[in-house]
Each structure stands twice: as structure tokens, then as C-alpha cells.
Amino acid sequence: MAETDYDDNNVKIITTEVQSENPVLIEGFPGIGLVGNIASQQIIDELKMEYIGSIDSRHFPPIAVLYEGLINMPVRIYESTEHKMVMVVSDIPINPVVAYDISKALLTWAKSINAKEIVSLAGIATMSEENKVFGAATNMDMLERIKDKVELFQMGTISGISGSIMGECLVREMPAISLLGSTMSQNPDPRAAAVVIDVLNLLYEYGINTEGLIEQAEKIEVEMQRLAEDVRTTEQPTGARKEFPMYG
Amino acid sequence: MAETDYDDNNVKIITTEVQSENPVLIEGFPGIGLVGNIASQQIIDELKMEYIGSIDSRHFPPIAVLYEGLINMPVRIYESTEHKMVMVVSDIPINPVVAYDISKALLTWAKSINAKEIVSLAGIATMSEENKVFGAATNMDMLERIKDKVELFQMGTISGISGSIMGECLVREMPAISLLGSTMSQNPDPRAAAVVIDVLNLLYEYGINTEGLIEQAEKIEVEMQRLAEDVRTTEQPTGARKEFPMYG
Amino acid sequence: MAETDYDDNNVKIITTEVQSENPVLIEGFPGIGLVGNIASQQIIDELKMEYIGSIDSRHFPPIAVLYEGLINMPVRIYESTEHKMVMVVSDIPINPVVAYDISKALLTWAKSINAKEIVSLAGIATMSEENKVFGAATNMDMLERIKDKVELFQMGTISGISGSIMGECLVREMPAISLLGSTMSQNPDPRAAAVVIDVLNLLYEYGINTEGLIEQAEKIEVEMQRLAEDVRTTEQPTGARKEFPMYG
Amino acid sequence: MAETDYDDNNVKIITTEVQSENPVLIEGFPGIGLVGNIASQQIIDELKMEYIGSIDSRHFPPIAVLYEGLINMPVRIYESTEHKMVMVVSDIPINPVVAYDISKALLTWAKSINAKEIVSLAGIATMSEENKVFGAATNMDMLERIKDKVELFQMGTISGISGSIMGECLVREMPAISLLGSTMSQNPDPRAAAVVIDVLNLLYEYGINTEGLIEQAEKIEVEMQRLAEDVRTTEQPTGARKEFPMYG
Amino acid sequence: MAETDYDDNNVKIITTEVQSENPVLIEGFPGIGLVGNIASQQIIDELKMEYIGSIDSRHFPPIAVLYEGLINMPVRIYESTEHKMVMVVSDIPINPVVAYDISKALLTWAKSINAKEIVSLAGIATMSEENKVFGAATNMDMLERIKDKVELFQMGTISGISGSIMGECLVREMPAISLLGSTMSQNPDPRAAAVVIDVLNLLYEYGINTEGLIEQAEKIEVEMQRLAEDVRTTEQPTGARKEFPMYG
């Protein structure tokens, strides 16, 4: 099985060969509301995407992610050949000082697999309770495609790894859009993730079900509540919980 | 279309080919009063300058700048072939530790496009309410050209990226002048930017209108006021505002 | 005698030639409860393993470890040809920023000695008094082998050098398991180490006696008590104590 | 005109060709009392030395120094062919972490211009009001030359860039002396600079007038007083002052 | 005169040619009680050892050490051809982050001069008033030689540059011993240095007189007292003192 490798000593991307021609590349890193990685994980589960590899970096925290006894890398790459789509999902936030190297590496790798376009999923803080999706694009063609499906991001900044990837897409002329689910708090917000997926369904006809996400979200909110109480009663974090997936 | 590239692993300058022979190179980075970038953005808008590329660095904060749904790089390069002028404008302040590399890269690039001379636009803090423009030059010829149009900067220092660029111009024998609009506060001061543009009009006969800048400045002051009140009522920054351009 | 060397300027592994073909490689670094290195030292002593070398790094604290007048390196490698097993034990905790380089070096070295599989011994904080062993694996084969002997680690993260080594095993397709002895406190917990060894005995039929470990543990607890009192009466650490081995 | 260049990526020395054969190289960096650079600037002015170049480093603060509208580098090199002397003067203090690279570069450059010997001008804190000059040398010959003209520095340390240069002179067998003007405070002390120049006049018969220095010193003291009051009334530093030269 | 040089960009060792065949290499760096460098300086003085060079590093503080008007490097190397012994003495403490490079460089240099064995002189904090010497060795032969002359260091750690050098000796199979003079405080303790020299006399029959050291120690204690009072009355350190040698 052929591999696609990228290694510049700072960032290492190792995957099995990508099967899709000109795939759409979607990325979801944890930021405000964990919108990016919650949405991405839901897409991976619903589309039954196949694990094909991971991104590693000397600047990532040393951490392994456990799921049902199996060890996973914190930043993973999946593929759906049916939907000609590749997904990068991260369980760990990216330190701003590493964002430059990660986005450079990601674009170089995206070009090496002939990615058609890049979609960045993330959150954005607003003071409105309504769950909106703000959108932005690197060129007029992409802007045209999203303008009726999102609220255009008129003025402001996208910071962190999402902003860095968008800038790198612009410089290297990779068509890209950014979908930002509005959220009101720092807590995980699967509802913001759900509306981002709704827009993705409109754009690519993935037909991803988000009802499970809403239900799961409600469970997480209960769990968050319970954890907050745990923290108040002990300082030692516990390691093994079973009921719900972990975000971030 | 040919490109002009500079890449030393720390700083990357990528543009389409500069059309002007021996262009004047003007730079405006945000500093006190944001005089440099406010003046630069006004010049870009009024002279309808064409976007030709950007400067990127691993030492810049990871950020993308949004304007009407389109993604922009935070440090951009524009050209006016009519006025044989190239402009470097930045939305982000440059960390002092990066100034050395940026100014080295900028001078190398300036030489590669056969720039005739460099003009640095910036602010200077004074305690006088009057908006003056202080000027300095790297050699007697340049000093001669500005001495009747500015107040000569008799003694003191220019620090930050502007100072660094001027020093590099001196060492590499690139004729250069520094125009510093006096301002009394750390807030954006478009009036200081306007008087700097007035001097630029005297020197190069650009005929740039600054009335719009004054009006816009008044609106910004209102917006600043509103933002300050927002900050007092919430800790989450909002992302999507429509009314006014962003400085810095 | 031939040597096996690894040196990448950050990490240096120097040993005499490993005699075992396809050895199992076990590692025990100090973490919570010092479970990893207490268990490892006990295995080394009980199996009368032979010292074959050490790991050094410019990122380790400058320290020599004394035992009965003899100087030792803080991170040491032992071999038991009888049990076809190699052990890496550390007296010093590994700074997270070095974990990436150490685990990369360790895997490269493990491949160079044709290691068959890797077992990571560590601790995990729980709020239960019962001493359990949680287990995780890098693939289904290894998971199959441990699933009846440990409590599977359903969901969570392994951080620090242990997590980093497991991730590197996954990426480089080295079969690996992680055995985590549950402990309730930051203090040395030889009982948690003992149950980890029990699982190891089940997996590899080493027949390692852990009674001595329990007794020693009780002595350490007495010593810990005494030291805590010393700290309250003086700020100068003492250098020469005789009665008990040092952990970490 | 030929140039003498030194560039090791950390430190860059660029000058026009030095005309003097075997020049004496004098350096004055700002330290306690700014004795080194006040004395050096006075020598440059009185001997009408010619500007021949500058030292630049990525570790210097980004700063340009203004004087009568002209931009200067903060670390400058001058030559007096009449006195066969080259002077290095700095307006900025050298961060201790850079001193090693600067002194290495300076010695390499000094050897490349066949410098005969090096004289370091600096200050030293004492509790005596009398302005003395303490002296030290790298070998017995140099010690012999200064022993009747200074108070020998019996025991202690010279730290910072001056100490670093002296050590490098010793290692590379460049004859060198250190002249340290005693001062009681952190404020600029031109009187300490004046007595250092007196010793220099004895050693090299330069006949440099120091009366102007004393007068200027008195003016600076008045200005210091005024600045201290300014600081108490405003937090924004002012940029354009005319009356007095700037030290450091 | 031939030179022995070591230069790896981090550490530079420059000496004239070592005359002794297979010399014993003794090192004394300042640590607790300054035992290492006080003992070393006494040995240098009593054996009238010849200065042959120095160790320099970009990680050392920029400092020159003065003694009777002559400039010295802070880390110096001396030789006694009569006693076939080379001594490395330091006036400055070694930052832990540099210890790795220094000890690597020192061992490489020690091998280049065919050093027979290395002796490390240092202090160790105890709570006993009695001045003991604790000893440790890198192999059984060396342990055999010291076991009747010192108290064996049963269990614990040697940290800092001494520990780092001992570890490097072990890895590179250079026979080495560590002699640690017990001391009760952070202040200079020449009595601890004296008992260390007593052991050295037993081991190598140097016959070094330590009475002068005791007397000098008493003077230092008086001086320390006076300095402590100085510090209470002024914040400006004084530079020129005559009466006593400086330690560290």
C-alpha cells in the first residue's frame, strides 16, 4: 500500500494512499465551542469515513487518545471515497506558534493529493442566541457558492490555525471557504456544530444526519455539569470514563 | 504572469510581477495612532491601487483578515502603475524581535524590483494638539527634498519596524525618508494620517483626497466609543461588524 | 563487544550489543505514583537483569544517580537474555517538550534491535481505593491479548512520555500495549506497581515476585513520613541516606 | 572604495576601507553612568573623526537614531587617520546574551584591520565622590604602560560587553586595556567620561579637550531634571527635542 | 608552541600544549559552599600550577575576572608538570542548561590530552557540623581506591555540572571519582575545601598545605560579614577591593 508522506522535522503527515481524485479537504480543529472538531467527528461517524493516517509535530503536547482500549493519534486523517472527501480532525488545540508550520505542511500535503478545495470548520463568538453560520472565501467563485447559504463575514479577523490555513490557501491559490458556527460560550456547542453541518449538506449534498449530534450534545451538557461538580470535590483528574466521546 | 518571490524561511514575500520601473516604495505599519496603516489604506483606496501580493512570516500571529466575505493576508502589497508606486500596508503590529528579519527581507525585495526610494509612514507621540509632520532622511539629498515640507526631526529615536527599515536603508544605501505624523494618544488618529498624506502630496503630487479620511475618522471615533462600552458589558469579542473598516 | 548507538544531537542511546533476538521492550518512566519506574526497578532486581547502557539527552537535567558509591546514569537500559526482554527505566521525569524526541529515538532504537513489541508501564489517577490495571493497545491483536487481564481503557488520554511512545508505536506500526496501575495520590505507590507486575506475569510468565515490593513499599511510606517531617524542620536537602532505594 | 565586511548571521559589521595601518581600536558602549559612550562621542566630535560604518545584529533592538534630521545606526564606527585610531561607539546597551557574539565579531574584525591594540572605555560604580580611573590589562606590557596613570583594578569583575571584549582579547592575544571611570549613580556622568579621556590623552597624546564635555554635562543634568518632571506628568514619551545630544 | 583546541560553537577550549603524559584531570566548579573552586584555587596556588588556557562558551555570563590589574577568563585551565596534573577551575556557576555541552566538551578534550582519570571536587549539604568527605566512583577499581579514605555516598544524586561530568565519564568509560565536602550553608566554606584537599593528598600524595586556606577562610568570613553590612546600606555594588581573593 502506497503512502503519502510529508516530513519537515517540525510537522509529519503520514497516511496510506488517498484513493479519491481531487478530493474536497475538510478540517476541524478545536477552537471556541469546539465547533470544528465536534462537527468533524460527527461527519466521520455518520459517513463511516476510513482512518488513513495522522499529523504529528514536535510542537504538539505529548498525548495519546484512547477509545475502547485502542490508542489513537490526537490529529487524525480520514477519507470517504464515496464522497470524494478527506477530513482532518484534531482533539488538541493548536498553539498559535505552531499554526504557521501546520498550515504550510497541510497545504503542501493538500496539493500533493490534488485536493480540489478546502473547507475550514470552526466557531465564532457572538452575543446572539440564534445559531448562525458565518462564511468567508478566498476568491469570488467560492464566495458566489456560499453567499446564499451563510451570513457573509463582513469585517473582522479569523485567528488561530483556521485563519492561518485560510491565509495559506489564499497565497497558494487553493480555493477555500471558512464556515464559522456562532456560539455564545467557551463550552462545547454541538448545536453550533449541527448548523455548520447543515450548510455543508447544502453545499455538497452529504445528507449527514445531525439529530444524533443534538442528542449527544444534551448528554455532554449533563456530563459537563457532573464534571464541574467533580472538579469542585477533587483535584485529581480521573482517567477512565465510558459514557460519552471526548472533545478536545 | 511572472512573480517576484523572496523566501528566507523566516519571511516570505510573494507578488505578481511589479510593472513600474523604479517605483517609489511606501510602507505603513501600525504603530502609535495607527498613523502608518491608516494613511496607507487611504492611499490604496484613493489611488485605486491593485493588490499584487503579501508578506508572510512564521513570526506573525496566525490571522486572516476579512472584508466583505473575502479573506485577506494581514500584510499586503499594492501597486499603482499610474503613479509608479508600490505600497506595503500591514493590519498587524510587528513584534520587535521580527523587525530585523522583516526589514532585511523588505530591502532585498525593494532592490529586486529596482525601487528608487523608500518612504516610511508612521506616528510619533507629542504633547501638542497641533497635527505636525516630523521628517527624517538617510542622506543629504533626501533631506534637502523634505526640509521645507516637514518639521525636521532634530534628535531622538525611531523605534520598531519603521526604525529598523530606515537603518537598513542607510546601511544598504537605499535613499529613504521617514514621515511621522504627530499624535497625542494610542487611539487611531486619522487626522495625523491626513497630514502625513498632505506632505506626500507635496512631495509626489499624488493629489490624494483626505476629506473622506477625516469623515471616516469621526465614524471610527464613534465606533471606538461603542466598542469600549461593549467591552465593559461582555468579555467575548464579537466577530462580524459591518459599518467601518478595521485598523490593526 | 559490539555496540548499538543512536545519536541525533538531542538524544543519545549507547548500549553494548543486545543479545536477545526480537526482545520484548518494556519501559518505565516516573509519572503519577512513580508506578512505571518502581515496577521497572523491581523487575530488573528480581530478574537479575544486566546493565547494558543508557539514554542521555541535552534536555535531561544534569544529574548523576548514586547507589552504594557507584555513579549511575538516570535513564538506564537492562537486558535479560533468559527472558528475551530489554528494559528502559528512568529515575527522572521527562519534560513534555522532550517527549517527542525521546519517543522518536526510542522507536528508532527499538527497530534497530528488532524489538518484537513494546510494553509501557505507568500509573493512572483514579478515585477508587482498589488497585486496578487499565490497559490499552495499538492494534486489535494486542488488544485481544490483554482484554481478559486488564480493565480496558475506554476513553480518555495518556499524556507525557508514555502517551508519546504509544503514539509513535502506532505511527510506526510497532505492536504495543500500555499497562496503567491505578493510584490515588502523587506519592510513590508500590502497590500499584505490584498489580502492574501481576499482569505482566500473566502476559509473559515472568514469575516476578512482588512481595518484596510490598514490604519495601511499607518502608518507603515510613521514610516519606520522616522526610516530610525533615522538610518542615530544614530547608537544606540532605544528600546521603542509606536505608532505602530512591525513586525519582 | 573597498569595504571591510563581517557577517555571521548574528552580527554584521559593514564599513568603508580602514585607512590607518595598525590602528588603535577604542570602544565605548553604554553601561553604568554611560561613561563609555559619552567619552567616545566626545572623542569623535573633538577629533572630527569620520563615519566609516556600523555594526548591526538581529539581537539589537530595532531602532534608528536621529540627529538634525539625519538617520544614524545605533552602533557606529569612526576613523581618525591623523591619529591612526578607530572608534566603535554605541547608543544602545548590549544585552548580555548577545555580548558573546558581538565581542567575537569585533575581535575578528579588529584582526582583519590589523588593529594594534584595543582600549575599552566604561564606567565602574564606587561609593567615593572622587572621579578616579581604574585600569586593567590583558598582559604585563600593557599593564606596565598604564600602571602610573590609573588606579590598578586589584580584584573584582568587569561584566557585560566590556568584560566580554576583554576576555576575547585575552584568548586571542590582542593586547588590550580597560579604562573604567568611577561613578556614583546610574545617571549619565560626563565628569567620569572626562577623567577617562584625561588618561587616554596621557597614553596616546590625543590632546582631546574635555571642557566642552563638562559644560554639556551640566546642561544634561538640567535636562535630566526636566525629563524626570515630564515623566511624572505624562506617560507618552516625546520624540523631538533640540537642545542636547542624546546618550543611550 | 602547539595548542590543544576544542570548539563546537557552544563551547570553546583553548590551551597551550599539555606537557604531562596521562595527566590526572581535576575540576572544581562553584556549587554549594563554593567547595569546588575554593579547593581548586588553593591547589593551583600551593602547587604553583601554570596557566595554560581557558574554557569559553556563548552560554557563560559575559564577565572578565580581575586580579592585580590583569584580566583573567572566568573558567581557567592550569597544569603542574611535576605532579602530572591538569586543573580546571571556574569562578562562575554553570547554568544547568549548559552543563550538558560543557561536560561533553570537557570529556572530549580530556580524551584528546590522554587524561588518565578525572577527579571532581564539589560540596554537599548536610545537617552535621562535622566536615566529612563523601565519595563516589564510576567503576569498582576507582571505588576500591577511595573506599577507605572517604564516606561512601550510598544513595542520592549529584546534580549540576559535577553530576553531568560524572555521568559523561561513566558513558565514555573515563575512570572518575567525585569528592564532596560536606557543608551546612550556602556561604563559602573553605574548611569543607580543606578536608577535600586532605583526601586528595591521601590519594595522590600532593602534600598540599591547607593551613593557609583555613586562615584565608577566617578572613573571608570577616569580609562576608562586612559585605552583608554594605548591602544593607547601598544598592550599588563596589568594584575594587584589595584584601582577599574572590570566590565565584
Coordinates of C-alpha atoms in Angstrom, one line a residue, chain A residues 235-237, chain C residues 30-35 37-38 123-126 183-190 224 247:
Chain A
E235 CA -8.1 17.9 42.4
Q236 CA -7.0 14.6 40.7
P237 CA -8.4 14.2 37.2
Chain C
P30 CA 8.3 8.1 36.5
G31 CA 4.8 9.6 36.4
I32 CA 1.9 9.6 38.8
G33 CA 2.6 7.3 41.8
L34 CA 6.0 6.6 40.2
V35 CA 4.3 3.4 39.1
N37 CA 9.9 3.2 37.4
I38 CA 9.0 1.4 40.7
G123 CA 0.2 5.0 36.6
I124 CA -3.2 6.5 36.3
A125 CA -5.1 8.5 38.8
T126 CA -8.4 7.2 39.9
T183 CA -3.3 5.1 42.1
M184 CA -5.0 7.7 44.3
S185 CA -2.1 10.0 45.1
Q186 CA 1.1 11.7 43.8
N187 CA 3.1 9.7 46.3
P188 CA 5.1 6.6 45.3
D189 CA 2.7 3.7 45.1
P190 CA 4.5 0.3 45.0
M224 CA 8.3 9.5 53.2
Y247 CA 12.5 6.6 43.3

